[in-house]
Coordinates of C-alpha atoms and ligand atoms in Angstrom, one line a residue:
M14 CA 63.4 3.1 127.8
T15 CA 62.0 5.4 124.9
G16 CA 65.1 6.7 123.5
N17 CA 65.0 10.3 124.5
E18 CA 66.6 9.5 128.1
Q19 CA 70.1 10.2 126.6
K20 CA 69.3 13.7 125.8
Y21 CA 68.5 14.7 129.4
I22 CA 71.2 12.5 130.9
A23 CA 73.7 14.2 128.4
Q24 CA 72.1 17.4 129.7
A25 CA 73.2 16.6 133.3
F26 CA 76.5 15.6 132.4
E27 CA 77.1 19.0 130.0
S28 CA 76.1 21.2 133.0
N29 CA 78.3 18.9 135.5
W30 CA 75.1 18.5 137.9
I31 CA 75.3 15.0 138.9
A32 CA 74.1 15.7 142.4
P33 CA 70.6 15.7 143.5
M34 CA 69.6 18.9 142.3
G35 CA 70.0 20.6 139.3
E36 CA 68.0 21.5 136.0
N37 CA 66.4 18.0 135.0
V38 CA 65.1 17.8 138.9
N39 CA 63.6 21.1 138.6
Q40 CA 62.0 20.4 135.4
F41 CA 60.8 16.9 136.3
E42 CA 59.3 18.3 139.3
T43 CA 57.4 20.8 137.5
E44 CA 56.4 18.5 134.3
V45 CA 55.1 15.9 137.0
A46 CA 52.7 18.5 139.1
A47 CA 51.5 19.9 135.5
Y48 CA 50.8 16.4 134.5
A49 CA 49.1 15.6 137.8
T50 CA 47.2 18.9 138.0
T51 CA 48.5 19.6 141.3
N52 CA 50.5 23.0 142.5
A53 CA 53.6 21.4 143.2
A54 CA 55.9 18.1 143.3
A55 CA 59.1 17.0 145.2
A56 CA 61.4 14.6 143.4
L57 CA 62.2 12.1 145.7
S58 CA 64.5 8.8 145.9
S59 CA 61.3 6.6 146.1
G60 CA 57.5 6.1 146.5
T61 CA 58.2 5.0 150.1
A62 CA 60.3 8.1 150.7
A63 CA 57.3 10.1 149.7
I64 CA 54.8 8.4 151.9
H65 CA 57.2 8.8 154.9
L66 CA 57.8 12.6 154.1
A67 CA 53.9 12.8 153.6
L68 CA 53.4 11.6 157.1
Q69 CA 56.0 13.9 158.7
L70 CA 54.3 16.8 157.1
L71 CA 51.0 15.8 158.5
G72 CA 52.7 15.7 162.0
V73 CA 52.4 11.6 162.4
G74 CA 54.6 10.6 165.3
K75 CA 55.0 7.9 167.9
G76 CA 51.9 6.5 169.1
D77 CA 49.6 8.1 166.5
R78 CA 47.2 6.1 164.4
V79 CA 47.2 5.8 160.5
F80 CA 44.6 4.1 158.6
C81 CA 45.9 2.0 155.4
S82 CA 44.2 0.1 152.7
S83 CA 45.0 -3.4 153.7
L84 CA 45.3 -5.1 149.6
T85 CA 48.5 -3.3 148.8
F86 CA 52.4 -3.6 148.8
V87 CA 54.1 -3.5 152.1
A88 CA 55.7 -0.1 151.1
S89 CA 52.5 1.4 151.6
A90 CA 52.4 0.8 155.3
N91 CA 56.4 0.5 156.2
P92 CA 56.5 4.4 156.7
I93 CA 53.9 4.1 159.3
L94 CA 56.1 1.8 161.4
Y95 CA 59.2 4.1 160.8
A96 CA 57.1 7.0 162.3
G97 CA 56.4 4.5 165.2
A98 CA 52.7 5.0 164.6
E99 CA 50.1 2.3 164.6
P100 CA 48.7 1.1 161.3
V101 CA 45.2 0.2 161.3
F102 CA 44.0 -1.8 157.9
I103 CA 40.7 -1.0 155.8
D104 CA 39.4 -4.0 153.8
S105 CA 38.8 -3.6 150.1
E106 CA 35.3 -3.6 148.3
E107 CA 34.2 -5.6 145.2
E108 CA 34.0 -2.7 142.6
T109 CA 37.5 -1.1 142.7
W110 CA 39.2 -3.9 144.7
N111 CA 40.3 -0.5 146.7
M112 CA 39.4 0.7 150.3
S113 CA 35.9 0.1 151.2
P114 CA 34.0 3.1 152.4
W115 CA 31.8 0.9 154.4
A116 CA 34.9 -0.8 156.2
L117 CA 36.2 2.8 156.5
Q118 CA 33.2 4.1 158.3
K119 CA 33.4 1.3 160.9
A120 CA 37.0 1.8 161.4
F121 CA 36.2 6.0 162.1
A122 CA 33.3 5.0 164.2
A123 CA 35.3 2.8 166.3
A124 CA 38.1 5.4 166.5
E125 CA 36.0 8.1 167.6
Q126 CA 34.5 5.9 170.3
E127 CA 38.0 5.1 171.8
G128 CA 38.6 8.9 171.4
K129 CA 41.5 8.3 169.4
L130 CA 41.2 8.9 165.6
P131 CA 44.0 8.6 163.0
K132 CA 46.2 11.2 162.0
A133 CA 46.1 10.4 158.2
V134 CA 44.2 8.0 156.0
I135 CA 46.5 6.1 153.3
I136 CA 44.4 5.4 150.1
V137 CA 46.0 2.9 147.5
H138 CA 44.8 2.8 144.1
I139 CA 45.7 -0.7 143.5
Y140 CA 47.0 -2.0 140.1
G141 CA 46.0 1.2 138.4
Q142 CA 42.4 1.6 139.3
S143 CA 41.1 4.1 141.3
A144 CA 39.6 4.2 144.5
R145 CA 35.8 5.5 145.4
M146 CA 37.2 8.7 146.1
D147 CA 34.0 10.6 146.5
E148 CA 32.8 8.3 149.1
L149 CA 36.1 8.2 151.2
I150 CA 36.8 12.0 151.0
A151 CA 33.4 12.5 152.2
L152 CA 34.0 10.2 155.2
C153 CA 37.6 11.5 155.9
S154 CA 36.3 15.3 155.7
H155 CA 33.5 14.8 158.0
Y156 CA 36.2 13.3 160.7
G157 CA 38.6 16.1 159.7
V158 CA 41.4 13.6 158.7
P159 CA 43.9 14.3 155.7
I160 CA 44.4 11.8 153.0
I161 CA 47.6 10.5 151.4
E162 CA 46.7 9.0 148.0
D163 CA 49.2 6.3 147.2
A164 CA 49.2 6.6 143.4
A165 CA 52.6 4.6 143.0
E166 CA 50.9 2.1 140.6
S167 CA 48.2 4.6 139.1
L168 CA 50.0 7.4 137.1
G169 CA 47.9 8.4 134.5
S170 CA 44.8 7.0 135.8
T171 CA 41.6 9.0 136.1
Y172 CA 38.7 9.3 138.4
K173 CA 35.7 11.2 137.3
G174 CA 38.3 13.2 135.1
R175 CA 40.4 14.0 137.6
K176 CA 44.2 12.5 138.1
T177 CA 44.7 10.3 140.7
G178 CA 47.3 11.5 143.2
S179 CA 45.6 15.0 142.9
L180 CA 42.5 14.3 145.1
G181 CA 44.1 14.0 148.6
T182 CA 46.0 16.5 150.8
F183 CA 49.0 14.8 149.5
G184 CA 49.6 12.3 146.7
I185 CA 52.7 9.7 145.8
F186 CA 53.9 8.4 142.7
S187 CA 56.9 5.8 142.2
F188 CA 59.3 5.4 139.5
N189 CA 60.7 2.5 140.6
G190 CA 61.7 -0.3 137.6
N191 CA 58.7 -2.1 137.3
K192 CA 55.9 0.8 137.4
I193 CA 54.5 2.1 134.5
I194 CA 57.2 5.0 134.1
T195 CA 60.6 4.5 135.6
T196 CA 63.7 6.4 136.5
S197 CA 65.2 3.0 137.8
G198 CA 64.4 4.2 141.2
G199 CA 62.6 6.9 142.6
G200 CA 59.3 8.8 143.6
M201 CA 57.6 12.1 143.6
L202 CA 55.5 13.8 146.5
V203 CA 52.8 16.1 144.9
S204 CA 50.5 18.5 146.5
N205 CA 48.4 21.9 146.2
D206 CA 49.8 23.1 148.9
R207 CA 53.6 24.9 147.7
R208 CA 54.6 25.3 151.2
S209 CA 54.4 21.6 152.4
I210 CA 56.0 20.6 149.0
A211 CA 58.9 23.2 149.7
K212 CA 59.0 21.8 153.4
A213 CA 59.5 18.0 151.9
R214 CA 62.4 19.2 149.7
F215 CA 63.9 20.8 153.0
L216 CA 63.5 17.4 155.0
A217 CA 64.6 15.4 152.0
S218 CA 68.0 17.0 152.2
Q219 CA 68.8 16.6 155.9
A220 CA 66.9 19.6 157.1
K221 CA 69.7 22.2 157.0
D222 CA 68.8 25.5 158.7
E223 CA 69.3 28.9 156.9
A224 CA 72.6 29.7 158.2
P225 CA 76.1 30.0 157.2
Y226 CA 77.5 26.9 158.4
Y227 CA 75.7 23.6 158.9
E228 CA 72.9 23.8 161.5
H229 CA 70.1 21.4 162.3
S230 CA 67.1 21.8 164.6
R231 CA 65.5 18.5 163.5
V232 CA 65.8 15.2 161.9
G233 CA 66.2 15.2 158.1
Y234 CA 66.6 12.6 155.4
N235 CA 68.8 11.8 152.3
Y236 CA 65.7 11.5 150.0
R237 CA 66.3 13.6 147.0
M238 CA 66.4 12.3 143.5
S239 CA 69.3 12.7 141.5
N240 CA 69.4 14.9 138.6
V241 CA 70.5 12.1 136.1
L242 CA 67.7 10.0 137.1
A243 CA 65.4 13.2 136.9
G244 CA 66.6 12.9 133.3
I245 CA 65.7 9.7 132.6
G246 CA 62.0 10.2 134.1
R247 CA 61.6 13.5 131.9
A248 CA 61.9 11.3 128.8
Q249 CA 59.7 8.5 130.4
L250 CA 56.9 10.8 131.4
E251 CA 56.5 12.0 127.7
A252 CA 55.6 8.6 126.9
I253 CA 53.0 8.1 129.7
E254 CA 50.0 8.1 127.3
L255 CA 51.5 5.7 125.1
R256 CA 52.4 3.6 127.9
V257 CA 48.8 3.7 129.5
G258 CA 47.4 2.9 126.0
A259 CA 49.7 0.1 125.6
R260 CA 48.6 -1.3 128.9
R261 CA 45.1 -0.9 128.0
D262 CA 45.5 -2.7 125.0
V263 CA 47.1 -5.7 126.7
Y264 CA 44.3 -5.8 129.2
N265 CA 41.5 -5.6 126.4
R266 CA 43.6 -8.6 124.5
Y267 CA 43.0 -11.0 127.8
F268 CA 39.5 -9.6 128.3
T269 CA 38.4 -10.2 124.9
A270 CA 39.8 -13.9 124.7
I271 CA 39.2 -15.3 128.3
G272 CA 36.8 -12.7 130.1
S273 CA 33.7 -14.6 128.9
H274 CA 34.9 -18.1 130.4
P275 CA 32.5 -18.6 133.6
A276 CA 35.4 -19.1 136.1
V277 CA 37.3 -15.8 135.3
K278 CA 36.7 -12.3 136.2
F279 CA 38.9 -9.4 136.0
Q280 CA 39.6 -6.4 138.0
P281 CA 36.5 -4.0 137.4
E282 CA 36.9 -0.4 136.1
L283 CA 34.2 1.7 138.0
E284 CA 32.0 3.6 136.0
G285 CA 33.6 7.1 135.7
T286 CA 36.9 6.0 136.0
R287 CA 40.0 5.1 133.8
S288 CA 42.4 2.7 135.0
N289 CA 46.4 2.8 133.7
R290 CA 45.9 -1.0 133.7
W291 CA 49.3 -1.0 135.2
L292 CA 48.7 -4.8 135.6
S293 CA 45.9 -7.1 134.3
V294 CA 44.5 -9.0 137.1
M295 CA 42.3 -12.1 137.0
L296 CA 40.4 -13.9 139.5
L297 CA 39.5 -17.7 139.4
D298 CA 36.2 -18.6 141.1
P299 CA 37.0 -22.0 143.0
E300 CA 33.1 -22.8 142.5
K301 CA 33.7 -22.8 139.0
T302 CA 37.2 -24.2 138.3
E303 CA 39.2 -26.7 140.1
R304 CA 42.4 -24.9 138.8
S305 CA 44.0 -22.6 141.6
P306 CA 45.9 -19.3 140.8
D307 CA 48.9 -21.1 142.1
Q308 CA 48.3 -24.1 139.6
L309 CA 47.8 -21.7 136.7
R310 CA 51.1 -19.8 137.8
E311 CA 53.2 -23.0 137.8
W312 CA 51.9 -24.0 134.6
L313 CA 52.8 -20.8 133.0
E314 CA 56.2 -20.7 134.9
S315 CA 57.0 -24.1 133.2
E316 CA 56.7 -22.3 129.9
N317 CA 59.0 -19.7 131.2
I318 CA 56.3 -17.3 131.6
E319 CA 56.2 -15.4 134.6
S320 CA 52.6 -14.3 136.8
R321 CA 52.4 -13.3 140.2
R322 CA 49.8 -13.5 143.1
V323 CA 47.7 -10.8 144.1
W324 CA 49.3 -8.8 147.4
K325 CA 49.0 -10.8 150.5
P326 CA 46.7 -8.3 152.4
L327 CA 48.7 -6.5 155.0
H328 CA 46.6 -7.5 158.0
L329 CA 47.6 -11.1 157.4
Q330 CA 51.3 -10.3 157.2
P331 CA 53.4 -11.3 160.1
L332 CA 55.2 -8.0 160.3
F333 CA 51.6 -6.6 161.0
A334 CA 50.4 -9.3 163.4
G335 CA 48.3 -7.7 166.1
C336 CA 47.1 -4.7 164.2
K337 CA 43.3 -3.9 163.8
F338 CA 41.6 -4.6 160.6
Y339 CA 38.0 -3.7 159.5
S340 CA 36.5 -5.8 157.1
H341 CA 34.0 -4.8 154.2
N342 CA 31.8 -8.2 155.2
A343 CA 30.0 -8.9 158.2
H344 CA 31.9 -10.9 161.0
G345 CA 32.6 -14.4 160.2
K346 CA 32.5 -13.9 156.4
T347 CA 35.7 -14.1 154.4
A348 CA 37.1 -10.3 153.8
V349 CA 37.1 -9.1 150.4
S350 CA 40.8 -8.4 150.2
E351 CA 41.5 -12.3 151.3
K352 CA 39.1 -13.5 148.6
L353 CA 41.0 -11.5 146.1
F354 CA 44.3 -12.7 147.6
E355 CA 43.2 -16.2 147.2
Q356 CA 41.6 -16.1 143.7
G357 CA 43.6 -13.7 141.9
L358 CA 46.7 -13.6 139.6
C359 CA 48.6 -10.9 138.0
L360 CA 49.3 -11.6 134.4
P361 CA 52.2 -10.5 132.2
S362 CA 51.1 -6.8 131.2
G363 CA 54.2 -4.9 130.1
S364 CA 53.8 -2.1 127.9
D365 CA 56.1 -3.9 125.1
L366 CA 54.3 -7.4 125.3
E367 CA 53.7 -8.2 121.9
P368 CA 50.7 -9.5 120.6
I369 CA 51.9 -12.6 119.3
K370 CA 53.6 -13.3 122.7
Q371 CA 50.5 -12.8 124.5
E372 CA 48.4 -14.8 122.3
R373 CA 50.8 -17.7 123.6
I374 CA 50.1 -16.8 127.2
I375 CA 46.3 -16.7 126.4
H376 CA 46.4 -19.9 124.5
L377 CA 48.3 -21.6 127.5
I378 CA 45.5 -20.0 130.2
E379 CA 42.7 -21.4 127.9
E380 CA 44.2 -25.1 128.0
I381 CA 44.5 -25.1 131.7
L382 CA 40.9 -23.9 132.2
K383 CA 39.4 -26.3 129.5
Ligands
LIG412 C1 55.9 0.3 144.2 C2 54.8 0.8 145.2 C3 55.2 1.7 146.3 C4 56.6 2.2 146.8 O1 57.3 2.8 145.7 P1 58.8 2.6 145.5 O2 59.2 3.6 144.8 O3 59.5 1.3 145.1 O4 59.2 3.0 146.8 C5 54.2 1.9 147.2 N1 53.1 1.7 147.0 C6 52.7 0.9 146.2 C7 51.2 0.5 146.0 C8 53.5 0.3 145.3 O5 53.1 -0.3 144.3

């Protein structure tokens, strides 16, 4: 917390608007839209809800197909299942760890052959690093398929000077407790299309028709953000640039200390992009060290330091068994996302990680890699 949250929470209590509507919700939407440089925003109960509504607004329904990055948290793809649609997973490429334009091209070509193009493509900016948007947008435009940017982890990151979340038809942010700013739980759907955002608010409040009584013509959801939590979000958003700076400092300290170790590589920052470095993530090259990411994780754990494995790609998850997957690499070669999963480790990256504590972490990593 920044210290200013109480001010906005107090305003919610003073006005007696504790409902999922009120001044904080309206202001938080305006402020996030302005920050993300989009025309409009809808404050929601989670990032997952935002993805679900984006799919609804794009008309994704039963039997439709949706392409999605494979290297991501399950929340990126769960809403595809809520919609009764078919997820198709796309591999990563080495320079951003995000959706490979080469694999996406293969997936589009195969879908076109089958006569079944996807209704949407969900592009994730993993760990805060933006994907190769120019190439991905060009492909999606060619096939006429809209993009949902899952910017849950990348608030504050830029691609060629433009904010992630503002580059697709829809963008989504998450304010879950683990994200760079938080409302404890919450999310935001952003778009330049004001009418779609108005419709998202309608769907998120049980789809009540204009009538003097309760009338409903279509299925709705209870997905709005509470006015109290929006107050937390307003104070948090004021601190976003400080948070990005702090996370980048954390990354730079890791990189300076261990980035030149022959077995160690960090997530690259593609030229022309700026990552918020939500998490500092390293790879251990199995040809240059006998230590595995799990050994390193356990070693840190024994010192009461938490680290975590890189997301297990969704095409390897039991939940998505049988779903199609398009690799960046030729048949028979390990997919890029699988390699990142096998070799990657997310290091402690909190905005409030003190340099002296981080030195201890670095020292332990150096010890085990000796
Ligand atoms: C956190 C996260 C989400 C989901 O956000 P919630 O607010 O937790 O529902 C979606 N996608 C990615 C990549 C995430 O990291």
